[in-house]
Amino acid sequence: MMNQDMTAAEVADFLDRDQEKDLLRFLTAGSVDDGKSTLIGRLLFDSKKLYEDQLAALERDNVREGHAENDIDYALLLDGLKAEREQGITIDVAYRYFSTNKRKFIIADTPGHEQYTRNMVTGASTANLSIILVDARKGIITQTKRHTFLASLLGIKHVVLAVNKMDLMEYSQDVFERICADYKDFVTRLNIPDVHCIPLSALKGDNVVEHSANMPWFDGKPLLHFLETVHVGSDQNFIDLRYPVQYVLRPSQGFRGFSGRVASGIVREGDELMVLPSRKKSKVTSITTYDGNLQEAFPPMSVTLTFADEIDISRGDMLVRPDNMPKIERHFESMLVWMSEEPMEPNKHYLIKHTTNMTRARIDKIRYRIDVNTLNKSDSDAFELNDIGRAVLTANKPLCFDPYQKNASTGSFILIDPVSFNTVAVGMIIDRVSEENMPSRITGGEQAVSAAGRSMISRSEREAQLHQSGVTIWITGLHGSGKNELAYKLERELFDRGAVTVLIDGSVVRAGLSRELDYSPADRAEHLRRVAYMCKLLNDQGIITICTFISPDEDIRQQICEIVGKERFHLIYVDADLDFCKAQEPGLYQKVERGESKYLPGVDIAFEPPIDPDFVLRQIHRDISADDVVEYMVRHVLESNQ
């Protein structure tokens, strides 16, 4: 009985010690046939971490499908897909778990082919360390640089250059040192602070688990020893508290907690935290887990927090310290990796999932696309599968984020297709973009809207039936110039003459179609892009659209004209000086002058008068007349179809 009790105690002690081990996630990457899967298989085999049935299956599969001639093909432990075994390559990401007396490990065996770049990104997204394999016969090649760049892009701070197949180079020290020198010369251009080089033979087992007698000149650690001892604890951000709320937990009337995973930082009982975006504050009264309450929590722990005050907190909110805030912005720059076989659509609004928050976002501009093989940058209008580049994005509502290099949890996101709900891209945030520096060009303005099918009614038939041409009357001018009054009078006059018209008022569009947009130059451009395409659609049906928008930029007005069509676009300028406009809208102008609002054309941003408008109406008195504009439209639109 005593022996049984002792055995139970030993088991319990072993389980306790195993629970206390830290976890290292690492990936292997390299070119085709560099030996990634063989290395991991050998690591598992030599460290005695395979079960008897796995060993039996390995011996059986090696006879039937092995590619190592007289040796055991350890890659069969990882390459499980039929296509992988037939070709002797890795296609998908294979994950394996094992542990030693010092540490637990999760391995991601990633494919080497360029067309599987997205698979490698998936495997690297949670890794602490990357093992980049090179063939000692080939040295540093294009794929080596590509995989190293991806590791740097994804914020992996520890890289091991595993120079494999040293047995085929007679374990030459000169070969190893030359490859290491070439690699370090390249890696100095990237943000990887910790790089180690290890010579080995995955097939023969040299320097995988034990020091190799074939390479006495190497005095570094063998691979497994290095993996057991490399320090990754400081890679976590324990300074900036970020706690995205995932779920509001209320099992009973007496308990209301907020569940989530600590993304970074440390939260303690009694801490005063701020809720974003509401900025309400309260003190933490308890940190609850399934096993009981804690005094503190840190990443990556999942806990439930309760607060002293009844404040409104919901999924997607973020808890932070009042004196340590993330950036709260709609506009930001990021590196994007395109994961979808469907190419990017420049004018499409994608869903963005950031921490526990979900909203819509658009890609305003691609700064550049980067060739991962050469690191050369080039211009691009859209991303395709496996493309990587730097882009400017705008979310419909502000996101609480940190730069990815500072905090991977709050600096990463995914883009989702709103129709198929497939993940189309992953992103790493670089930093915020000020509204003044946002691109303000209407993207896609050079391209006409293409319908999925062809209408059975021609444009000429519609115009003959309606006795009018489908055109856009675009009325521009400052706030208070009287352009809205002109638009409504023009609509009335044309309607009385039998015209079919639609009036599009900027304030009405802002309240509906563009309600998530502000008045910054970038959002103003997006707002006007939507209106321009709406006008084109209505004009194609033979309907006259009357639009009243400040549209202060001459370049934007020209782009609107291109979208609608130059032959169908009529620009009317209501010319009124600033003093006249201020007298009509004193409250709005005073608010901007006091700094309570911004982006008002004519005050804090420029209004560019049209260079060559079709009609100019100089505003002197409050009661604006539409007679001259009506006569102009009758001559150019209505009478031309009589």
PDB file of N, CA and C in Angstrom, residues 533-620:
ATOM      1  N   TYR A 533     -20.601  56.990 -58.326  1.00  0.00           N
ATOM      2  CA  TYR A 533     -21.060  55.741 -58.924  1.00  0.00           C
ATOM      3  C   TYR A 533     -22.577  55.611 -58.870  1.00  0.00           C
ATOM      4  N   MET A 534     -23.178  56.172 -57.841  1.00  0.00           N
ATOM      5  CA  MET A 534     -24.636  56.175 -57.764  1.00  0.00           C
ATOM      6  C   MET A 534     -25.220  57.034 -58.889  1.00  0.00           C
ATOM      7  N   CYS A 535     -24.589  58.174 -59.149  1.00  0.00           N
ATOM      8  CA  CYS A 535     -25.042  59.032 -60.249  1.00  0.00           C
ATOM      9  C   CYS A 535     -24.914  58.334 -61.591  1.00  0.00           C
ATOM     10  N   LYS A 536     -23.808  57.669 -61.797  1.00  0.00           N
ATOM     11  CA  LYS A 536     -23.612  56.969 -63.069  1.00  0.00           C
ATOM     12  C   LYS A 536     -24.690  55.922 -63.277  1.00  0.00           C
ATOM     13  N   LEU A 537     -25.009  55.178 -62.207  1.00  0.00           N
ATOM     14  CA  LEU A 537     -26.029  54.143 -62.300  1.00  0.00           C
ATOM     15  C   LEU A 537     -27.383  54.743 -62.680  1.00  0.00           C
ATOM     16  N   LEU A 538     -27.740  55.847 -62.064  1.00  0.00           N
ATOM     17  CA  LEU A 538     -29.021  56.492 -62.371  1.00  0.00           C
ATOM     18  C   LEU A 538     -29.011  57.098 -63.773  1.00  0.00           C
ATOM     19  N   ASN A 539     -27.887  57.698 -64.160  1.00  0.00           N
ATOM     20  CA  ASN A 539     -27.792  58.262 -65.507  1.00  0.00           C
ATOM     21  C   ASN A 539     -27.947  57.188 -66.574  1.00  0.00           C
ATOM     22  N   ASP A 540     -27.420  55.995 -66.297  1.00  0.00           N
ATOM     23  CA  ASP A 540     -27.560  54.888 -67.251  1.00  0.00           C
ATOM     24  C   ASP A 540     -29.022  54.511 -67.464  1.00  0.00           C
ATOM     25  N   GLN A 541     -29.875  54.817 -66.476  1.00  0.00           N
ATOM     26  CA  GLN A 541     -31.307  54.550 -66.599  1.00  0.00           C
ATOM     27  C   GLN A 541     -32.058  55.741 -67.210  1.00  0.00           C
ATOM     28  N   GLY A 542     -31.311  56.768 -67.641  1.00  0.00           N
ATOM     29  CA  GLY A 542     -31.926  57.932 -68.264  1.00  0.00           C
ATOM     30  C   GLY A 542     -32.406  58.980 -67.280  1.00  0.00           C
ATOM     31  N   ILE A 543     -32.054  58.872 -66.010  1.00  0.00           N
ATOM     32  CA  ILE A 543     -32.547  59.788 -64.968  1.00  0.00           C
ATOM     33  C   ILE A 543     -31.544  60.904 -64.744  1.00  0.00           C
ATOM     34  N   ILE A 544     -32.060  62.123 -64.556  1.00  0.00           N
ATOM     35  CA  ILE A 544     -31.232  63.278 -64.243  1.00  0.00           C
ATOM     36  C   ILE A 544     -30.970  63.299 -62.738  1.00  0.00           C
ATOM     37  N   THR A 545     -29.709  63.391 -62.356  1.00  0.00           N
ATOM     38  CA  THR A 545     -29.371  63.515 -60.937  1.00  0.00           C
ATOM     39  C   THR A 545     -28.888  64.936 -60.664  1.00  0.00           C
ATOM     40  N   ILE A 546     -29.416  65.522 -59.609  1.00  0.00           N
ATOM     41  CA  ILE A 546     -29.002  66.852 -59.152  1.00  0.00           C
ATOM     42  C   ILE A 546     -28.270  66.664 -57.832  1.00  0.00           C
ATOM     43  N   CYS A 547     -26.990  66.994 -57.805  1.00  0.00           N
ATOM     44  CA  CYS A 547     -26.162  66.751 -56.625  1.00  0.00           C
ATOM     45  C   CYS A 547     -25.672  68.071 -56.043  1.00  0.00           C
ATOM     46  N   THR A 548     -25.763  68.210 -54.725  1.00  0.00           N
ATOM     47  CA  THR A 548     -25.272  69.411 -54.060  1.00  0.00           C
ATOM     48  C   THR A 548     -24.230  69.013 -53.027  1.00  0.00           C
ATOM     49  N   PHE A 549     -22.970  69.231 -53.368  1.00  0.00           N
ATOM     50  CA  PHE A 549     -21.833  68.846 -52.537  1.00  0.00           C
ATOM     51  C   PHE A 549     -20.770  69.943 -52.593  1.00  0.00           C
ATOM     52  N   ILE A 550     -20.125  70.193 -51.463  1.00  0.00           N
ATOM     53  CA  ILE A 550     -19.049  71.189 -51.464  1.00  0.00           C
ATOM     54  C   ILE A 550     -17.931  70.725 -52.385  1.00  0.00           C
ATOM     55  N   SER A 551     -17.523  69.464 -52.269  1.00  0.00           N
ATOM     56  CA  SER A 551     -16.448  68.875 -53.097  1.00  0.00           C
ATOM     57  C   SER A 551     -15.346  69.901 -53.367  1.00  0.00           C
ATOM     58  N   PRO A 552     -14.552  70.230 -52.352  1.00  0.00           N
ATOM     59  CA  PRO A 552     -13.641  71.373 -52.457  1.00  0.00           C
ATOM     60  C   PRO A 552     -12.431  71.170 -53.355  1.00  0.00           C
ATOM     61  N   ASP A 553     -12.066  69.923 -53.679  1.00  0.00           N
ATOM     62  CA  ASP A 553     -10.839  69.666 -54.450  1.00  0.00           C
ATOM     63  C   ASP A 553     -11.142  69.565 -55.938  1.00  0.00           C
ATOM     64  N   GLU A 554     -10.409  70.325 -56.719  1.00  0.00           N
ATOM     65  CA  GLU A 554     -10.589  70.284 -58.171  1.00  0.00           C
ATOM     66  C   GLU A 554     -10.244  68.908 -58.724  1.00  0.00           C
ATOM     67  N   ASP A 555      -9.211  68.273 -58.176  1.00  0.00           N
ATOM     68  CA  ASP A 555      -8.810  66.948 -58.650  1.00  0.00           C
ATOM     69  C   ASP A 555      -9.920  65.926 -58.416  1.00  0.00           C
ATOM     70  N   ILE A 556     -10.562  65.988 -57.253  1.00  0.00           N
ATOM     71  CA  ILE A 556     -11.655  65.058 -56.949  1.00  0.00           C
ATOM     72  C   ILE A 556     -12.828  65.292 -57.886  1.00  0.00           C
ATOM     73  N   ARG A 557     -13.133  66.565 -58.156  1.00  0.00           N
ATOM     74  CA  ARG A 557     -14.243  66.847 -59.086  1.00  0.00           C
ATOM     75  C   ARG A 557     -13.955  66.289 -60.471  1.00  0.00           C
ATOM     76  N   GLN A 558     -12.692  66.347 -60.903  1.00  0.00           N
ATOM     77  CA  GLN A 558     -12.333  65.790 -62.197  1.00  0.00           C
ATOM     78  C   GLN A 558     -12.493  64.268 -62.207  1.00  0.00           C
ATOM     79  N   GLN A 559     -12.178  63.638 -61.089  1.00  0.00           N
ATOM     80  CA  GLN A 559     -12.346  62.187 -61.000  1.00  0.00           C
ATOM     81  C   GLN A 559     -13.827  61.799 -61.010  1.00  0.00           C
ATOM     82  N   ILE A 560     -14.652  62.610 -60.359  1.00  0.00           N
ATOM     83  CA  ILE A 560     -16.104  62.381 -60.401  1.00  0.00           C
ATOM     84  C   ILE A 560     -16.603  62.487 -61.835  1.00  0.00           C
ATOM     85  N   CYS A 561     -16.092  63.475 -62.536  1.00  0.00           N
ATOM     86  CA  CYS A 561     -16.463  63.661 -63.944  1.00  0.00           C
ATOM     87  C   CYS A 561     -16.079  62.438 -64.778  1.00  0.00           C
ATOM     88  N   GLU A 562     -14.906  61.863 -64.509  1.00  0.00           N
ATOM     89  CA  GLU A 562     -14.468  60.681 -65.251  1.00  0.00           C
ATOM     90  C   GLU A 562     -15.367  59.486 -64.969  1.00  0.00           C
ATOM     91  N   ILE A 563     -15.794  59.333 -63.708  1.00  0.00           N
ATOM     92  CA  ILE A 563     -16.657  58.212 -63.352  1.00  0.00           C
ATOM     93  C   ILE A 563     -18.016  58.346 -64.032  1.00  0.00           C
ATOM     94  N   VAL A 564     -18.608  59.530 -63.945  1.00  0.00           N
ATOM     95  CA  VAL A 564     -19.944  59.761 -64.516  1.00  0.00           C
ATOM     96  C   VAL A 564     -19.882  59.751 -66.040  1.00  0.00           C
ATOM     97  N   GLY A 565     -18.810  60.329 -66.583  1.00  0.00           N
ATOM     98  CA  GLY A 565     -18.690  60.492 -68.030  1.00  0.00           C
ATOM     99  C   GLY A 565     -18.708  61.968 -68.378  1.00  0.00           C
ATOM    100  N   LYS A 566     -17.710  62.437 -69.091  1.00  0.00           N
ATOM    101  CA  LYS A 566     -17.582  63.872 -69.354  1.00  0.00           C
ATOM    102  C   LYS A 566     -18.777  64.431 -70.117  1.00  0.00           C
ATOM    103  N   GLU A 567     -19.335  63.617 -71.010  1.00  0.00           N
ATOM    104  CA  GLU A 567     -20.466  64.120 -71.806  1.00  0.00           C
ATOM    105  C   GLU A 567     -21.746  64.223 -70.984  1.00  0.00           C
ATOM    106  N   ARG A 568     -21.779  63.623 -69.782  1.00  0.00           N
ATOM    107  CA  ARG A 568     -22.989  63.633 -68.965  1.00  0.00           C
ATOM    108  C   ARG A 568     -22.830  64.450 -67.683  1.00  0.00           C
ATOM    109  N   PHE A 569     -21.695  65.081 -67.509  1.00  0.00           N
ATOM    110  CA  PHE A 569     -21.405  65.777 -66.254  1.00  0.00           C
ATOM    111  C   PHE A 569     -21.467  67.287 -66.479  1.00  0.00           C
ATOM    112  N   HIS A 570     -22.336  67.952 -65.726  1.00  0.00           N
ATOM    113  CA  HIS A 570     -22.490  69.409 -65.823  1.00  0.00           C
ATOM    114  C   HIS A 570     -22.170  70.014 -64.464  1.00  0.00           C
ATOM    115  N   LEU A 571     -21.130  70.840 -64.410  1.00  0.00           N
ATOM    116  CA  LEU A 571     -20.656  71.418 -63.153  1.00  0.00           C
ATOM    117  C   LEU A 571     -21.175  72.850 -63.003  1.00  0.00           C
ATOM    118  N   ILE A 572     -21.931  73.073 -61.935  1.00  0.00           N
ATOM    119  CA  ILE A 572     -22.483  74.388 -61.622  1.00  0.00           C
ATOM    120  C   ILE A 572     -21.774  74.916 -60.381  1.00  0.00           C
ATOM    121  N   TYR A 573     -21.226  76.112 -60.462  1.00  0.00           N
ATOM    122  CA  TYR A 573     -20.501  76.703 -59.346  1.00  0.00           C
ATOM    123  C   TYR A 573     -21.276  77.890 -58.794  1.00  0.00           C
ATOM    124  N   VAL A 574     -21.679  77.791 -57.521  1.00  0.00           N
ATOM    125  CA  VAL A 574     -22.320  78.916 -56.833  1.00  0.00           C
ATOM    126  C   VAL A 574     -21.210  79.709 -56.158  1.00  0.00           C
ATOM    127  N   ASP A 575     -20.866  80.843 -56.747  1.00  0.00           N
ATOM    128  CA  ASP A 575     -19.730  81.653 -56.310  1.00  0.00           C
ATOM    129  C   ASP A 575     -20.193  82.651 -55.261  1.00  0.00           C
ATOM    130  N   ALA A 576     -19.818  82.405 -54.003  1.00  0.00           N
ATOM    131  CA  ALA A 576     -20.164  83.319 -52.909  1.00  0.00           C
ATOM    132  C   ALA A 576     -18.932  83.506 -52.044  1.00  0.00           C
ATOM    133  N   ASP A 577     -18.659  84.764 -51.630  1.00  0.00           N
ATOM    134  CA  ASP A 577     -17.464  84.979 -50.813  1.00  0.00           C
ATOM    135  C   ASP A 577     -17.701  84.472 -49.390  1.00  0.00           C
ATOM    136  N   LEU A 578     -16.605  84.380 -48.641  1.00  0.00           N
ATOM    137  CA  LEU A 578     -16.647  83.769 -47.321  1.00  0.00           C
ATOM    138  C   LEU A 578     -17.502  84.567 -46.342  1.00  0.00           C
ATOM    139  N   ASP A 579     -17.457  85.895 -46.435  1.00  0.00           N
ATOM    140  CA  ASP A 579     -18.255  86.724 -45.519  1.00  0.00           C
ATOM    141  C   ASP A 579     -19.744  86.476 -45.728  1.00  0.00           C
ATOM    142  N   PHE A 580     -20.159  86.345 -46.979  1.00  0.00           N
ATOM    143  CA  PHE A 580     -21.563  86.061 -47.272  1.00  0.00           C
ATOM    144  C   PHE A 580     -21.967  84.715 -46.654  1.00  0.00           C
ATOM    145  N   CYS A 581     -21.091  83.693 -46.824  1.00  0.00           N
ATOM    146  CA  CYS A 581     -21.402  82.353 -46.317  1.00  0.00           C
ATOM    147  C   CYS A 581     -21.459  82.335 -44.794  1.00  0.00           C
ATOM    148  N   LYS A 582     -20.533  83.063 -44.138  1.00  0.00           N
ATOM    149  CA  LYS A 582     -20.537  83.116 -42.678  1.00  0.00           C
ATOM    150  C   LYS A 582     -21.818  83.754 -42.157  1.00  0.00           C
ATOM    151  N   ALA A 583     -22.336  84.734 -42.885  1.00  0.00           N
ATOM    152  CA  ALA A 583     -23.575  85.390 -42.454  1.00  0.00           C
ATOM    153  C   ALA A 583     -24.765  84.441 -42.532  1.00  0.00           C
ATOM    154  N   GLN A 584     -24.718  83.482 -43.468  1.00  0.00           N
ATOM    155  CA  GLN A 584     -25.823  82.538 -43.610  1.00  0.00           C
ATOM    156  C   GLN A 584     -25.717  81.368 -42.626  1.00  0.00           C
ATOM    157  N   GLU A 585     -24.473  80.966 -42.291  1.00  0.00           N
ATOM    158  CA  GLU A 585     -24.252  79.820 -41.391  1.00  0.00           C
ATOM    159  C   GLU A 585     -23.300  80.231 -40.267  1.00  0.00           C
ATOM    160  N   PRO A 586     -23.670  81.197 -39.427  1.00  0.00           N
ATOM    161  CA  PRO A 586     -22.724  81.704 -38.419  1.00  0.00           C
ATOM    162  C   PRO A 586     -22.320  80.647 -37.391  1.00  0.00           C
ATOM    163  N   GLY A 587     -23.242  79.811 -36.944  1.00  0.00           N
ATOM    164  CA  GLY A 587     -22.931  78.826 -35.909  1.00  0.00           C
ATOM    165  C   GLY A 587     -21.867  77.846 -36.339  1.00  0.00           C
ATOM    166  N   LEU A 588     -21.973  77.343 -37.576  1.00  0.00           N
ATOM    167  CA  LEU A 588     -21.026  76.351 -38.067  1.00  0.00           C
ATOM    168  C   LEU A 588     -19.628  76.951 -38.179  1.00  0.00           C
ATOM    169  N   TYR A 589     -19.522  78.148 -38.759  1.00  0.00           N
ATOM    170  CA  TYR A 589     -18.208  78.768 -38.943  1.00  0.00           C
ATOM    171  C   TYR A 589     -17.576  79.143 -37.609  1.00  0.00           C
ATOM    172  N   GLN A 590     -18.376  79.626 -36.666  1.00  0.00           N
ATOM    173  CA  GLN A 590     -17.838  79.976 -35.346  1.00  0.00           C
ATOM    174  C   GLN A 590     -17.327  78.741 -34.615  1.00  0.00           C
ATOM    175  N   LYS A 591     -18.009  77.615 -34.781  1.00  0.00           N
ATOM    176  CA  LYS A 591     -17.594  76.373 -34.130  1.00  0.00           C
ATOM    177  C   LYS A 591     -16.216  75.943 -34.620  1.00  0.00           C
ATOM    178  N   VAL A 592     -15.965  76.074 -35.910  1.00  0.00           N
ATOM    179  CA  VAL A 592     -14.661  75.712 -36.470  1.00  0.00           C
ATOM    180  C   VAL A 592     -13.590  76.692 -36.018  1.00  0.00           C
ATOM    181  N   GLU A 593     -13.933  77.976 -35.993  1.00  0.00           N
ATOM    182  CA  GLU A 593     -12.961  78.989 -35.574  1.00  0.00           C
ATOM    183  C   GLU A 593     -12.574  78.840 -34.112  1.00  0.00           C
ATOM    184  N   ARG A 594     -13.477  78.281 -33.291  1.00  0.00           N
ATOM    185  CA  ARG A 594     -13.161  78.033 -31.877  1.00  0.00           C
ATOM    186  C   ARG A 594     -12.396  76.722 -31.683  1.00  0.00           C
ATOM    187  N   GLY A 595     -12.182  75.963 -32.736  1.00  0.00           N
ATOM    188  CA  GLY A 595     -11.471  74.699 -32.644  1.00  0.00           C
ATOM    189  C   GLY A 595     -12.325  73.540 -32.205  1.00  0.00           C
ATOM    190  N   GLU A 596     -13.657  73.711 -32.175  1.00  0.00           N
ATOM    191  CA  GLU A 596     -14.552  72.643 -31.745  1.00  0.00           C
ATOM    192  C   GLU A 596     -14.865  71.670 -32.876  1.00  0.00           C
ATOM    193  N   SER A 597     -14.555  72.046 -34.090  1.00  0.00           N
ATOM    194  CA  SER A 597     -14.754  71.188 -35.252  1.00  0.00           C
ATOM    195  C   SER A 597     -13.639  71.491 -36.243  1.00  0.00           C
ATOM    196  N   LYS A 598     -13.522  70.670 -37.273  1.00  0.00           N
ATOM    197  CA  LYS A 598     -12.470  70.903 -38.263  1.00  0.00           C
ATOM    198  C   LYS A 598     -12.910  70.379 -39.623  1.00  0.00           C
ATOM    199  N   TYR A 599     -12.038  70.598 -40.597  1.00  0.00           N
ATOM    200  CA  TYR A 599     -12.262  70.197 -41.986  1.00  0.00           C
ATOM    201  C   TYR A 599     -13.435  70.951 -42.609  1.00  0.00           C
ATOM    202  N   LEU A 600     -13.482  72.268 -42.416  1.00  0.00           N
ATOM    203  CA  LEU A 600     -14.502  73.085 -43.068  1.00  0.00           C
ATOM    204  C   LEU A 600     -13.850  73.831 -44.216  1.00  0.00           C
ATOM    205  N   PRO A 601     -14.239  73.527 -45.459  1.00  0.00           N
ATOM    206  CA  PRO A 601     -13.637  74.209 -46.612  1.00  0.00           C
ATOM    207  C   PRO A 601     -13.797  75.721 -46.523  1.00  0.00           C
ATOM    208  N   GLY A 602     -12.716  76.409 -46.860  1.00  0.00           N
ATOM    209  CA  GLY A 602     -12.718  77.859 -46.792  1.00  0.00           C
ATOM    210  C   GLY A 602     -12.185  78.398 -45.485  1.00  0.00           C
ATOM    211  N   VAL A 603     -12.077  77.517 -44.447  1.00  0.00           N
ATOM    212  CA  VAL A 603     -11.585  77.961 -43.140  1.00  0.00           C
ATOM    213  C   VAL A 603     -10.286  77.234 -42.804  1.00  0.00           C
ATOM    214  N   ASP A 604     -10.371  75.930 -42.467  1.00  0.00           N
ATOM    215  CA  ASP A 604      -9.149  75.206 -42.104  1.00  0.00           C
ATOM    216  C   ASP A 604      -8.664  74.264 -43.200  1.00  0.00           C
ATOM    217  N   ILE A 605      -9.418  74.089 -44.255  1.00  0.00           N
ATOM    218  CA  ILE A 605      -8.911  73.435 -45.458  1.00  0.00           C
ATOM    219  C   ILE A 605      -9.334  74.278 -46.663  1.00  0.00           C
ATOM    220  N   ALA A 606      -8.574  74.153 -47.724  1.00  0.00           N
ATOM    221  CA  ALA A 606      -8.790  75.029 -48.883  1.00  0.00           C
ATOM    222  C   ALA A 606     -10.016  74.605 -49.685  1.00  0.00           C
ATOM    223  N   PHE A 607     -10.674  75.587 -50.273  1.00  0.00           N
ATOM    224  CA  PHE A 607     -11.699  75.334 -51.284  1.00  0.00           C
ATOM    225  C   PHE A 607     -11.149  75.833 -52.613  1.00  0.00           C
ATOM    226  N   GLU A 608     -11.035  74.917 -53.583  1.00  0.00           N
ATOM    227  CA  GLU A 608     -10.500  75.265 -54.896  1.00  0.00           C
ATOM    228  C   GLU A 608     -11.649  75.538 -55.854  1.00  0.00           C
ATOM    229  N   PRO A 609     -11.848  76.795 -56.262  1.00  0.00           N
ATOM    230  CA  PRO A 609     -12.930  77.089 -57.218  1.00  0.00           C
ATOM    231  C   PRO A 609     -12.726  76.301 -58.510  1.00  0.00           C
ATOM    232  N   PRO A 610     -13.797  75.859 -59.139  1.00  0.00           N
ATOM    233  CA  PRO A 610     -13.667  75.120 -60.405  1.00  0.00           C
ATOM    234  C   PRO A 610     -12.927  75.927 -61.457  1.00  0.00           C
ATOM    235  N   ILE A 611     -12.052  75.258 -62.190  1.00  0.00           N
ATOM    236  CA  ILE A 611     -11.271  75.951 -63.220  1.00  0.00           C
ATOM    237  C   ILE A 611     -12.128  76.265 -64.439  1.00  0.00           C
ATOM    238  N   ASP A 612     -12.962  75.329 -64.838  1.00  0.00           N
ATOM    239  CA  ASP A 612     -13.759  75.522 -66.052  1.00  0.00           C
ATOM    240  C   ASP A 612     -15.169  74.977 -65.845  1.00  0.00           C
ATOM    241  N   PRO A 613     -15.974  75.627 -64.980  1.00  0.00           N
ATOM    242  CA  PRO A 613     -17.337  75.131 -64.747  1.00  0.00           C
ATOM    243  C   PRO A 613     -18.227  75.379 -65.967  1.00  0.00           C
ATOM    244  N   ASP A 614     -19.300  74.601 -66.067  1.00  0.00           N
ATOM    245  CA  ASP A 614     -20.238  74.793 -67.175  1.00  0.00           C
ATOM    246  C   ASP A 614     -21.116  76.021 -66.952  1.00  0.00           C
ATOM    247  N   PHE A 615     -21.328  76.367 -65.691  1.00  0.00           N
ATOM    248  CA  PHE A 615     -22.184  77.517 -65.392  1.00  0.00           C
ATOM    249  C   PHE A 615     -21.758  78.094 -64.042  1.00  0.00           C
ATOM    250  N   VAL A 616     -21.650  79.415 -63.956  1.00  0.00           N
ATOM    251  CA  VAL A 616     -21.294  80.091 -62.711  1.00  0.00           C
ATOM    252  C   VAL A 616     -22.450  80.988 -62.302  1.00  0.00           C
ATOM    253  N   LEU A 617     -22.893  80.843 -61.052  1.00  0.00           N
ATOM    254  CA  LEU A 617     -23.957  81.680 -60.513  1.00  0.00           C
ATOM    255  C   LEU A 617     -23.365  82.470 -59.354  1.00  0.00           C
ATOM    256  N   ARG A 618     -23.216  83.783 -59.555  1.00  0.00           N
ATOM    257  CA  ARG A 618     -22.594  84.604 -58.513  1.00  0.00           C
ATOM    258  C   ARG A 618     -23.646  85.015 -57.493  1.00  0.00           C
ATOM    259  N   GLN A 619     -23.409  84.647 -56.274  1.00  0.00           N
ATOM    260  CA  GLN A 619     -24.359  84.851 -55.193  1.00  0.00           C
ATOM    261  C   GLN A 619     -24.110  86.211 -54.524  1.00  0.00           C
ATOM    262  N   ILE A 620     -25.123  87.026 -54.561  1.00  0.00           N
ATOM    263  CA  ILE A 620     -25.029  88.346 -53.919  1.00  0.00           C
ATOM    264  C   ILE A 620     -26.120  88.496 -52.874  1.00  0.00           C
TER     265      ILE A 620
END
